C-alpha positions as a Python dict, from the first residue, in 0.01 Angstrom:
ca = {
    (1, 'M'): (0, 0, 0),
    (2, 'K'): (53, 375, -31),
    (3, 'A'): (352, 544, 208),
    (4, 'R'): (198, 689, 515),
    (5, 'R'): (261, 1048, 487),
    (6, 'R'): (481, 1217, 788),
    (7, 'S'): (362, 1471, 976),
    (8, 'P'): (441, 1852, 1036),
    (9, 'H'): (649, 1759, 1331),
    (10, 'Q'): (898, 1607, 1157),
    (11, 'W'): (999, 1856, 931),
    (12, 'D'): (1185, 2122, 920),
    (13, 'E'): (1113, 2486, 926),
    (14, 'E'): (1178, 2522, 537),
    (15, 'R'): (969, 2233, 438),
    (16, 'L'): (714, 2408, 666),
    (17, 'V'): (749, 2699, 502),
    (18, 'R'): (685, 2517, 180),
    (19, 'R'): (317, 2364, 285),
    (20, 'V'): (216, 2681, 473),
    (21, 'S'): (242, 2868, 88),
    (22, 'K'): (0, 2556, -30),
    (23, 'G'): (-239, 2624, 209),
    (24, 'D'): (-133, 2353, 475),
    (25, 'R'): (-301, 2485, 818),
    (26, 'E'): (-169, 2238, 990),
    (27, 'A'): (279, 2318, 904),
    (28, 'F'): (156, 2668, 935),
    (29, 'D'): (37, 2584, 1291),
    (30, 'E'): (346, 2362, 1324),
    (31, 'L'): (606, 2640, 1229),
    (32, 'Y'): (440, 2910, 1463),
    (33, 'R'): (461, 2678, 1760),
    (34, 'R'): (871, 2604, 1692),
    (35, 'T'): (930, 2954, 1554),
    (36, 'S'): (711, 3204, 1801),
    (37, 'P'): (918, 3155, 2158),
    (38, 'W'): (1212, 3232, 2014),
    (39, 'L'): (1085, 3509, 1787),
    (40, 'A'): (855, 3685, 2096),
    (41, 'V'): (1241, 3684, 2283),
    (42, 'R'): (1379, 3831, 2017),
    (43, 'L'): (1147, 4083, 1943),
    (44, 'R'): (1088, 4209, 2303),
    (45, 'R'): (1481, 4232, 2320),
    (46, 'R'): (1433, 4520, 2100),
    (47, 'C'): (1116, 4647, 2221),
    (48, 'A'): (959, 4639, 2646),
    (49, 'D'): (621, 4712, 2515),
    (50, 'D'): (397, 4406, 2563),
    (51, 'Q'): (137, 4501, 2282),
    (52, 'I'): (399, 4590, 2003),
    (53, 'V'): (554, 4267, 2040),
    (54, 'A'): (182, 4126, 2027),
    (55, 'E'): (106, 4382, 1727),
    (56, 'V'): (408, 4193, 1518),
    (57, 'M'): (402, 3906, 1618),
    (58, 'Q'): (70, 3899, 1461),
    (59, 'E'): (185, 4048, 1194),
    (60, 'T'): (443, 3919, 1054),
    (61, 'Y'): (275, 3510, 1058),
    (62, 'L'): (-46, 3664, 959),
    (63, 'A'): (242, 3775, 678),
    (64, 'V'): (393, 3446, 663),
    (65, 'W'): (50, 3276, 559),
    (66, 'R'): (0, 3513, 268),
    (67, 'A'): (342, 3538, 149),
    (68, 'A'): (478, 3178, 167),
    (69, 'G'): (536, 3100, -172),
    (70, 'A'): (791, 3387, -189),
    (71, 'F'): (1004, 3253, 10),
    (72, 'A'): (1347, 3162, -126),
    (73, 'G'): (1428, 2921, 122),
    (74, 'S'): (1838, 2772, 28),
    (75, 'A'): (1828, 2894, -363),
    (76, 'V'): (1970, 3206, -228),
    (77, 'D'): (2102, 3089, 70),
    (78, 'G'): (1770, 3176, 308),
    (79, 'T'): (1680, 2970, 596),
    (80, 'A'): (1324, 2995, 752),
    (81, 'A'): (1418, 3151, 1028),
    (82, 'G'): (1594, 3425, 893),
    (83, 'W'): (1307, 3538, 651),
    (84, 'L'): (1100, 3510, 990),
    (85, 'W'): (1311, 3716, 1187),
    (86, 'T'): (1347, 3973, 894),
    (87, 'I'): (950, 3972, 844),
    (88, 'A'): (878, 4057, 1229),
    (89, 'A'): (1187, 4306, 1242),
    (90, 'R'): (1115, 4530, 920),
    (91, 'R'): (715, 4510, 1175),
    (92, 'L'): (873, 4647, 1420),
    (93, 'V'): (990, 4926, 1244),
    (94, 'D'): (647, 4955, 1047),
    (95, 'A'): (526, 4983, 1440),
    (96, 'F'): (796, 5207, 1613),
    (97, 'R'): (676, 5417, 1264),
    (98, 'R'): (353, 5461, 1316),
    (99, 'R'): (324, 5505, 1744),
    (100, 'A'): (600, 5778, 1610),
    (101, 'H'): (384, 5925, 1390),
    (102, 'H'): (42, 5891, 1662),
    (103, 'A'): (206, 6041, 2002),
    (104, 'D'): (445, 6030, 2159),
    (105, 'V'): (659, 5662, 2242),
    (106, 'P'): (712, 5647, 2570),
    (107, 'A'): (1077, 5612, 2620),
    (108, 'E'): (1045, 5246, 2825),
    (109, 'V'): (996, 5124, 2478),
    (110, 'F'): (1323, 5157, 2404),
    (111, 'A'): (1453, 5035, 2754),
    (112, 'Q'): (1706, 4805, 2686),
    (113, 'A'): (1707, 4457, 2896),
    (114, 'S'): (1953, 4420, 3142),
    (115, 'A'): (1983, 4057, 3105),
    (116, 'P'): (2196, 3962, 2655),
    (117, 'A'): (2018, 3857, 2379),
    (118, 'A'): (1976, 3571, 2304),
    (119, 'E'): (2128, 3665, 1993),
    (120, 'D'): (2456, 3826, 2131),
    (121, 'V'): (2556, 3489, 2402),
    (122, 'A'): (2502, 3308, 2021),
    (123, 'L'): (2715, 3549, 1868),
    (124, 'A'): (3021, 3509, 2175),
    (125, 'G'): (2952, 3213, 2105),
    (126, 'T'): (3029, 3154, 1703),
    (127, 'V'): (3287, 3441, 1664),
    (128, 'D'): (3566, 3394, 1824),
    (129, 'G'): (3955, 3431, 1794),
    (130, 'E'): (4041, 3823, 1770),
    (131, 'V'): (3719, 3937, 1565),
    (132, 'G'): (3490, 3747, 1820),
    (133, 'D'): (3699, 3929, 2137),
    (134, 'A'): (3721, 4229, 1903),
    (135, 'L'): (3343, 4295, 1888),
    (136, 'R'): (3307, 4194, 2348),
    (137, 'R'): (3518, 4493, 2403),
    (138, 'L'): (3330, 4700, 2259),
    (139, 'A'): (3080, 4950, 2432),
    (140, 'P'): (2751, 4854, 2425),
    (141, 'E'): (2589, 5089, 2265),
    (142, 'L'): (2833, 5065, 1952),
    (143, 'R'): (2753, 4711, 1980),
    (144, 'Q'): (2372, 4739, 1947),
    (145, 'V'): (2415, 4997, 1593),
    (146, 'L'): (2716, 4689, 1477),
    (147, 'Q'): (2439, 4415, 1555),
    (148, 'A'): (2118, 4614, 1432),
    (149, 'M'): (2341, 4708, 1075),
    (150, 'V'): (2555, 4443, 1018),
    (151, 'L'): (2362, 4144, 1176),
    (152, 'D'): (2010, 4251, 1157),
    (153, 'G'): (2014, 4393, 766),
    (154, 'F'): (1941, 4699, 941),
    (155, 'S'): (1932, 5099, 756),
    (156, 'V'): (2043, 5406, 933),
    (157, 'K'): (1696, 5552, 988),
    (158, 'E'): (1550, 5178, 1038),
    (159, 'T'): (1828, 5156, 1308),
    (160, 'A'): (1748, 5457, 1466),
    (161, 'V'): (1420, 5451, 1503),
    (162, 'L'): (1466, 5134, 1635),
    (163, 'L'): (1737, 5229, 1893),
    (164, 'G'): (1479, 5581, 1983),
    (165, 'L'): (1824, 5784, 1806),
    (166, 'P'): (1890, 6021, 1596),
    (167, 'E'): (1990, 5954, 1269),
    (168, 'G'): (2334, 6113, 1297),
    (169, 'T'): (2421, 5913, 1602),
    (170, 'V'): (2364, 5598, 1477),
    (171, 'K'): (2595, 5748, 1204),
    (172, 'T'): (2909, 5869, 1484),
    (173, 'R'): (2793, 5495, 1651),
    (174, 'A'): (2835, 5306, 1372),
    (175, 'R'): (3172, 5506, 1235),
    (176, 'R'): (3292, 5483, 1624),
    (177, 'A'): (3231, 5120, 1578),
    (178, 'R'): (3412, 4997, 1280),
    (179, 'I'): (3677, 5239, 1391),
    (180, 'A'): (3765, 5056, 1653),
    (181, 'M'): (3697, 4705, 1484),
    (182, 'R'): (3950, 4793, 1259),
    (183, 'K'): (4193, 4894, 1526),
    (184, 'A'): (4181, 4615, 1767),
    (185, 'L'): (4230, 4413, 1442),
    (186, 'T'): (4549, 4533, 1325),
}
């Protein structure tokens, strides 16, 4: 007797990406179903323009469909969620650049929500002790720059576009954040 094929909803995200790389539409649908809600929330935290978020979501999942074979996964200590976020974050920066090139981006696109971001809550839950305390004591504008550059891996230029700040301001805030963290941890 043949063994029953497990359904995609039983697979982890890495296995889903691997199946997507082989053209498995059902695996792609399951990956989208699992990851799109948190990805949309994370993008909306950085961009208040629903149209840009929708475009970035579409571009991200199109890239996933086309380039799933390039996913290295656990072989390089990566995760499917991290890979998806990297694609989405870069697409978001690209969208900001396109918009800035074609027209002035409204200030509300860069507005920050008053609720804490999911990653801030997660970070607070996982980073404790002196480092967690030091992070929580940082001014919000310093924490945003630190998050974008250190946690999300953006360059100074990408962080500037993402936060709607001049590059010099990003550099200054990054330096101030490092000094404050160093001071708090000594």
